[in-house]
XYZ file of C-alpha atoms in Angstrom:
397
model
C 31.284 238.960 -45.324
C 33.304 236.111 -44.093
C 35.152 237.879 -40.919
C 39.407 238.081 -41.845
C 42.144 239.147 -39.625
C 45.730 240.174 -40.976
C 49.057 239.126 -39.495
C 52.136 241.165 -40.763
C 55.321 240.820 -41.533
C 58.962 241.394 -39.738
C 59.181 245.208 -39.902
C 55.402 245.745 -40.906
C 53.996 247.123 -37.790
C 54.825 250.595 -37.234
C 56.029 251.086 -33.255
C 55.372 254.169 -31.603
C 57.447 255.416 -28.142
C 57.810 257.185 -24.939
C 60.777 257.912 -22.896
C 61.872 261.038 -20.891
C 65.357 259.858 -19.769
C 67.515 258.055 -21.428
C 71.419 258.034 -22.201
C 71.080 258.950 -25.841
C 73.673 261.207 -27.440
C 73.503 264.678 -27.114
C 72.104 265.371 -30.561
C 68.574 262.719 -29.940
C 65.359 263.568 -28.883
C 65.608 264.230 -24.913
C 61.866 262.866 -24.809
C 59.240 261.234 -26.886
C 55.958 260.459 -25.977
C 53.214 258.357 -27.796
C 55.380 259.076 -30.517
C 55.945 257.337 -34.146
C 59.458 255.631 -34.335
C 59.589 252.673 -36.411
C 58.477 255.138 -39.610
C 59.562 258.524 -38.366
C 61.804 259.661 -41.060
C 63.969 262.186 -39.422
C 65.398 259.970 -37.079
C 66.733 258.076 -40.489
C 68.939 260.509 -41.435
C 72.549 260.522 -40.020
C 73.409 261.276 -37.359
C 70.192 260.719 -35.831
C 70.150 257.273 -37.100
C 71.734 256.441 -33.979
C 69.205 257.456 -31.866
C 67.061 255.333 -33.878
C 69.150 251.956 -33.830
C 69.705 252.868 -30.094
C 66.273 252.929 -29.098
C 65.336 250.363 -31.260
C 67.565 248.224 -30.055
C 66.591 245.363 -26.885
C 68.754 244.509 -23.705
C 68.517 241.377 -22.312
C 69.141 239.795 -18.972
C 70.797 236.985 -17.482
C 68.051 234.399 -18.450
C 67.926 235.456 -21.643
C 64.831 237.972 -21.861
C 64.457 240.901 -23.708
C 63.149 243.764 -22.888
C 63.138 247.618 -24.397
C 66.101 250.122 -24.203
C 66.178 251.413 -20.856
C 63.517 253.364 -19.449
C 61.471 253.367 -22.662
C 57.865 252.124 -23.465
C 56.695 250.900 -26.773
C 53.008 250.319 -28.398
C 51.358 250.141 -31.583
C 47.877 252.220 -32.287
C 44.744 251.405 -33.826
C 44.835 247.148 -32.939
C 42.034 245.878 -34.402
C 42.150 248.210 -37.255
C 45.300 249.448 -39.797
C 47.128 252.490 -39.208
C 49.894 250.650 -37.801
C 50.740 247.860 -40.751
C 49.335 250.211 -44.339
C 52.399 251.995 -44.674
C 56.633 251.889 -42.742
C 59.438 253.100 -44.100
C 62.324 251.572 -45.522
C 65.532 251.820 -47.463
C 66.320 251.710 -51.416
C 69.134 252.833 -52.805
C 70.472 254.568 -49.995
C 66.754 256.688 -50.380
C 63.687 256.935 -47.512
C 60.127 256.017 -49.029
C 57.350 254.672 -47.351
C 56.495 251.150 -48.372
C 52.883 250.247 -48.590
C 52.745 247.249 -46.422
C 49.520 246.419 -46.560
C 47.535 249.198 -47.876
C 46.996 247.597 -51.328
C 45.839 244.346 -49.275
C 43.107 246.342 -47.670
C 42.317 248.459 -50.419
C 41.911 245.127 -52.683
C 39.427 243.832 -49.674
C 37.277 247.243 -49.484
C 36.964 247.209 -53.300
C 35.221 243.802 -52.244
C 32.902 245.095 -49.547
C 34.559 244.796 -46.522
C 35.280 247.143 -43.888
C 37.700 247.738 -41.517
C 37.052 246.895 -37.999
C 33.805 245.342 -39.201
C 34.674 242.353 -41.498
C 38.701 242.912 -41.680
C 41.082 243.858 -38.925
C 44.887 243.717 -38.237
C 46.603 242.397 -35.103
C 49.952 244.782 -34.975
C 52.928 243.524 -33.216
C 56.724 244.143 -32.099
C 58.172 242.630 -34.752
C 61.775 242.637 -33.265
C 60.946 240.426 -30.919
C 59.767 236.896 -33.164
C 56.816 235.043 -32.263
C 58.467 233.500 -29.412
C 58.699 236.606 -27.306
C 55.270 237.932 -27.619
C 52.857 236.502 -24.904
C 50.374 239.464 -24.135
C 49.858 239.712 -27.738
C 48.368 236.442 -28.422
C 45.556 236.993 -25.611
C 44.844 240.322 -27.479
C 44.603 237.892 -30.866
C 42.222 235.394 -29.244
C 40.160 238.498 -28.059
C 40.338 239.878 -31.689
C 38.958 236.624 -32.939
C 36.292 236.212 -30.702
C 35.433 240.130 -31.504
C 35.281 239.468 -35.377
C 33.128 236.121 -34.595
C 30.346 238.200 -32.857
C 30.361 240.778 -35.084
C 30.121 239.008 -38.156
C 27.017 236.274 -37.040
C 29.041 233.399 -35.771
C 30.823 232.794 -38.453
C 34.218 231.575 -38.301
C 37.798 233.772 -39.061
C 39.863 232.931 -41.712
C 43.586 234.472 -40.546
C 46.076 235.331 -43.313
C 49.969 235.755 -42.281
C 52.313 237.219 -44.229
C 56.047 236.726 -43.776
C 57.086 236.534 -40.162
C 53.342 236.782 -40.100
C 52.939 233.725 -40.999
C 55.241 232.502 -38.322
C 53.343 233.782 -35.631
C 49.939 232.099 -37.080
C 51.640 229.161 -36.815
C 52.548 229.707 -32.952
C 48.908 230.880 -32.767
C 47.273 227.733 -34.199
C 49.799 225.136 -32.285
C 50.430 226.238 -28.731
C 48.228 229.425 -28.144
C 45.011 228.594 -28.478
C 43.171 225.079 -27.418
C 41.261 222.765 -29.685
C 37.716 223.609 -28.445
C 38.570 227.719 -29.593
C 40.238 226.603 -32.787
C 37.101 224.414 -33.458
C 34.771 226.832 -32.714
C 36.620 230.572 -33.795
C 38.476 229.556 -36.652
C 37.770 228.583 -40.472
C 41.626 228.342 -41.826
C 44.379 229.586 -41.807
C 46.097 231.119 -44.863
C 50.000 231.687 -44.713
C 51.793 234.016 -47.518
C 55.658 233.422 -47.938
C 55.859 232.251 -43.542
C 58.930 233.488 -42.549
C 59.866 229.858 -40.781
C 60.997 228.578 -44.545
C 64.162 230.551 -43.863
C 65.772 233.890 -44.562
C 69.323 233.075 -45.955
C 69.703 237.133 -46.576
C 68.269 238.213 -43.203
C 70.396 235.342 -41.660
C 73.490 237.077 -44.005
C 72.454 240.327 -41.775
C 72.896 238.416 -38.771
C 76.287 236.705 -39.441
C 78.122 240.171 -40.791
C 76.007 242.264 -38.362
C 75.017 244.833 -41.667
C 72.148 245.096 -43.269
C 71.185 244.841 -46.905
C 68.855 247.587 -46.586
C 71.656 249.995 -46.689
C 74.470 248.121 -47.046
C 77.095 250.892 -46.739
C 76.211 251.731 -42.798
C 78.670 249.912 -40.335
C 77.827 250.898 -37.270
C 78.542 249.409 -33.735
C 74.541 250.671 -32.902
C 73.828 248.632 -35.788
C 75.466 245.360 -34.949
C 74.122 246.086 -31.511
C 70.807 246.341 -32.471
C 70.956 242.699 -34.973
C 72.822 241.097 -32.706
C 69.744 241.647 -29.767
C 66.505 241.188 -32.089
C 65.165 237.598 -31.529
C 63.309 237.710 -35.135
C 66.974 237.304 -37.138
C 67.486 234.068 -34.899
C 63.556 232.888 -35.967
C 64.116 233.534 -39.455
C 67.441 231.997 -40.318
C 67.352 228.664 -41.805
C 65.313 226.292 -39.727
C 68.740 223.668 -38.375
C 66.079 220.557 -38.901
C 64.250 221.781 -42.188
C 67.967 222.345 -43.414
C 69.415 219.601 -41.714
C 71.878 218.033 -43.805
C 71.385 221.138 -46.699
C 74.795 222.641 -46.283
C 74.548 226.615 -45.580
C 78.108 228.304 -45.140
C 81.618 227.280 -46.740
C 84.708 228.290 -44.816
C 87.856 229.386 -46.413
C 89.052 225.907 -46.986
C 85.311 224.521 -48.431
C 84.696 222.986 -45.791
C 80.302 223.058 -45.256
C 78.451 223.715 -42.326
C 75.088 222.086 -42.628
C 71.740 222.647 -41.151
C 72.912 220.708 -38.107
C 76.215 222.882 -37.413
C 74.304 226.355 -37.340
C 74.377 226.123 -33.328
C 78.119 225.410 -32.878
C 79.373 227.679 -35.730
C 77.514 230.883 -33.740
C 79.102 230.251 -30.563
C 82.158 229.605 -32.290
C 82.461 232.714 -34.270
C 80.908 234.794 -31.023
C 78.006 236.195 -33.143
C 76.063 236.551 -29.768
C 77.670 237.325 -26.464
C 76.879 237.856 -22.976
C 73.894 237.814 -22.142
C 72.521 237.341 -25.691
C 73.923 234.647 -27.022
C 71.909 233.303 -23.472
C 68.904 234.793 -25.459
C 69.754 232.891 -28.481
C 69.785 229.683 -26.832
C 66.486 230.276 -25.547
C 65.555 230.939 -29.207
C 66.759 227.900 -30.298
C 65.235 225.509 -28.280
C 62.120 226.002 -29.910
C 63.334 225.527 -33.778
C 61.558 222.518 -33.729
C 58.115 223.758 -32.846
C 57.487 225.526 -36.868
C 57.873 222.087 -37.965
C 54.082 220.899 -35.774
C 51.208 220.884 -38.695
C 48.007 222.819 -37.157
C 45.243 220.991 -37.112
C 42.874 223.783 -39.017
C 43.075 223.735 -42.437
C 45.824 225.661 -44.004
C 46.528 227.188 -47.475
C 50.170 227.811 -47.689
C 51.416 230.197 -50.692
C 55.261 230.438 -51.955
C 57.223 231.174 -54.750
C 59.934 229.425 -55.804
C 60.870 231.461 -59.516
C 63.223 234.058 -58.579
C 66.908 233.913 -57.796
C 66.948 234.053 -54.028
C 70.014 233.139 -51.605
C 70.937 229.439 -50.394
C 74.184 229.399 -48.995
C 76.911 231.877 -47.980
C 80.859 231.076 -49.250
C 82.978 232.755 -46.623
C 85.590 232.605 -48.962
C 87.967 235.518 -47.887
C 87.362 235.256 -44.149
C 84.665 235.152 -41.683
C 85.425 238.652 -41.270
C 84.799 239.908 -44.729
C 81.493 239.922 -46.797
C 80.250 236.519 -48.218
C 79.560 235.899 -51.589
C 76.230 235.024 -51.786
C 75.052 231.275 -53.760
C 71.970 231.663 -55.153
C 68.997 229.126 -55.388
C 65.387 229.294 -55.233
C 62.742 231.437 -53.577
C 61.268 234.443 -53.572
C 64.208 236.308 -53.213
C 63.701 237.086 -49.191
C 62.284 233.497 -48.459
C 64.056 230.228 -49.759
C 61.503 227.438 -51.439
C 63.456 224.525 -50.244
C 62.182 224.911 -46.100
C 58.972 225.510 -47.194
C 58.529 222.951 -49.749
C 59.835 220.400 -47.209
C 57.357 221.622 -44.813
C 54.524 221.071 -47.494
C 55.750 217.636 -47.704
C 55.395 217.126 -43.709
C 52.112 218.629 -43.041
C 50.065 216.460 -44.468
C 46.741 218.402 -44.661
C 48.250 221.716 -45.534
C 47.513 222.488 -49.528
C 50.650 224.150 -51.202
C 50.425 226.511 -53.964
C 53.594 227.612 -55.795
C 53.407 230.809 -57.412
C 56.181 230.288 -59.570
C 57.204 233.351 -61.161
C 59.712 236.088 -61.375
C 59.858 239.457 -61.615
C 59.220 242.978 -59.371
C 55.519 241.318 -58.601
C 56.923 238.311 -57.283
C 59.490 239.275 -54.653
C 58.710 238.661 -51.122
C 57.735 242.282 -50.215
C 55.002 242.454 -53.150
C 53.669 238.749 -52.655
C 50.675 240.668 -50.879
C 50.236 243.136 -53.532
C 49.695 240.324 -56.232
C 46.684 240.412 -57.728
C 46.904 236.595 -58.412
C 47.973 235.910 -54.428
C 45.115 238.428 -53.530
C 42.330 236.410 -55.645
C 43.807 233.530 -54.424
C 43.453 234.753 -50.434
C 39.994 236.341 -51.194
C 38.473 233.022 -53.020
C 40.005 230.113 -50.457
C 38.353 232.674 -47.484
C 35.206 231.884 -49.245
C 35.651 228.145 -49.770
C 36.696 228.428 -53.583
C 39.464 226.442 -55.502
C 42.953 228.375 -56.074
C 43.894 229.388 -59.051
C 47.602 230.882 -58.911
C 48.576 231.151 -63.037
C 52.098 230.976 -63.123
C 52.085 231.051 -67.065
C 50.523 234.709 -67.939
C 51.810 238.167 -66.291
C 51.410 238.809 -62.965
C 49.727 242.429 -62.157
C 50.363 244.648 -58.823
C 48.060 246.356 -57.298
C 48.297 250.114 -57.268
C 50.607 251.680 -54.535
C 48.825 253.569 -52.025
């Protein structure tokens, strides 16, 4: 079997933690060690949510680093193999379930023959912190590619990001690694809905400092916790993708553009202190999702369901937007990524095209049609992606 490593998305690798002191509240766990956090259900229930958006929640200093909640340690099992990307927990409708990241993904691949740790492995990461802030973990990557190269006869790795996954494969292939490595390590690269196209409804999280996974909490730990994650910076609208696109309309109409992101956050003080020192380290680097690697790369979107494009601040930059809708996938607009497409000249774009629960962002890599399509490009085959007939789901694990 041709040798494939996974990438996940924002929020897809589960983080386990350690602490013994801490200034919680009363009512949190007084220690924790090597223990499950980003998926640990009780600490999602209220009041203990707060312990949870507390310790998830980063510091940063006065050169605008991050770094974990005070005197707490963070890790993610099994790298190499999945425990820490098949399954997290999320929100819907105000209910806890466990989503099946990528346990349909793997289960798709085993049905094929391959086997974990053998011919398909995962490279975990701290998602909060964007692809930016992770240095260690692309030596671990390189050494995960070079592992799945011996073990599979020399034969090159394809790697497959998803989301925010996709973001950091880009990093990978265009300032982590050297030519002579990519040359010799790595077939292609496959990216699945990148998160660089743009998040308008992430970046909606950011500005109002809620969250659309339960919209009803408004919490100070909350808006804490947004305003310190680098990832919400990484996934807003790219400023130079969107450059003239406008993004936000003020009371009087007025439009901020691509261009005017920058000002308008220092303006309306959505980062202060010491991070809004973080986000201008962040945004320095906007410009570097827009250098084309020089592997080849399959890029896969979807542009057919009702996604947001633009915020209309209409009642106040203190109230909730209403939201203008264009195109995407409903977590990912089209319009960054098809304007990437149209820059990277050796990149082949494939459009899924469609609407419908198997077409939002989250299921993109439960498709059966996106799955085919990843399984027969690893192998050298043409993509198919058929828009025009019904689009299946795996099962749910």
């Amino acid at each position: 079997m041709i040798p494939l490593i996974i990438i996940p998305p924002f929020l897809g690798s589960n983080l386990w933690i350690s602490y013994n002191k801490t200034d919680l509240p009363w009512y949190c766990p007084k220690k924790m060690n090597d223990s499950p956090l980003w998926l640990y259900p009780p600490l999602a229930i209220p009041p203990f949510h707060n312990c949870l958006l507390k310790l998830l929640t980063l510091e940063a200093d006065e050169n605008g680093e991050v770094y974990p909640y005070t005197n707490t340690t963070f890790n993610q099992h099994d790298f190499g193999g999945v425990e820490s990307i098949t399954h997290t927990l999320i929100f819907i409708n105000k209910f806890m379930r466990f989503w099946p990241v990528y346990a349909p993904f793997v289960k798709y691949f085993e049905e094929k023959g391959y086997k974990v740790k053998k011919d398909l492995f995962a490279a975990p990461y701290d998602s909060r912190l964007g692809p930016n802030r992770i240095p260690e973990y692309y030596g671990k990557l390189k050494d995960l590619i070079v592992e799945a190269y011996n073990k599979n006869g020399q034969q090159k790795v394809v790697l497959c990001g998803f989301s925010l996954g996709g973001s950091v494969l880009q990093k990978l292939l265009t300032e982590k690694t050297d030519k002579a490595f990519r040359d010799k390590y790595i077939s292609k690269g496959v990216l699945i809905g990148p998160g660089f196209g743009g998040s308008m409804p992430f970046f909606r999280d950011l500005l109002t400092k809620r969250t659309s996974y339960v919209p009803s909490l408004d919490n100070e730990n909350l808006k804490k916790l947004i305003e310190s994650w680098p990832t919400f910076q990484e996934i807003m609208p790219n400023p130079i993708l969107h450059e003239e696109v406008p993004l936000l309309y003020n009371e009087e109409g007025s439009n901020f553009k691509g261009k005017d992101l920058k000002e308008f956050l220092i303006a309306h003080k959505i980062f202060e202190g010491n991070y809004l020192k973080s986000f201008l380290k962040t945004y320095e680097r906007v410009g570097d999702y827009l250098k084309e690697p020089d592997v080849p790369i399959d890029l896969i979107y979807n542009s057919g369901r009702p996604t947001i494009a633009a915020l209309n601040f209409t009642n106040g930059f203190d109230k909730m937007p209403v939201d203008i809708i264009g195109k995407g996938d409903g977590t990912i607009g089209s319009f960054g990524l098809e304007k990437i497409c149209s820059l990277w000249k050796n990149a082949k774009c494939y459009n899924v095209d469609c609407d419908g629960p198997t077409c939002i962002h989250g299921s993109l890599i439960k498709n059966v049609d996106v799955l085919d399509a990843v399984y027969n490009t690893t192998y050298g085959r043409a993509i198919s992606l058929n828009t025009k007939r019904a689009h299946k789901l795996t099962d749910d694990l």
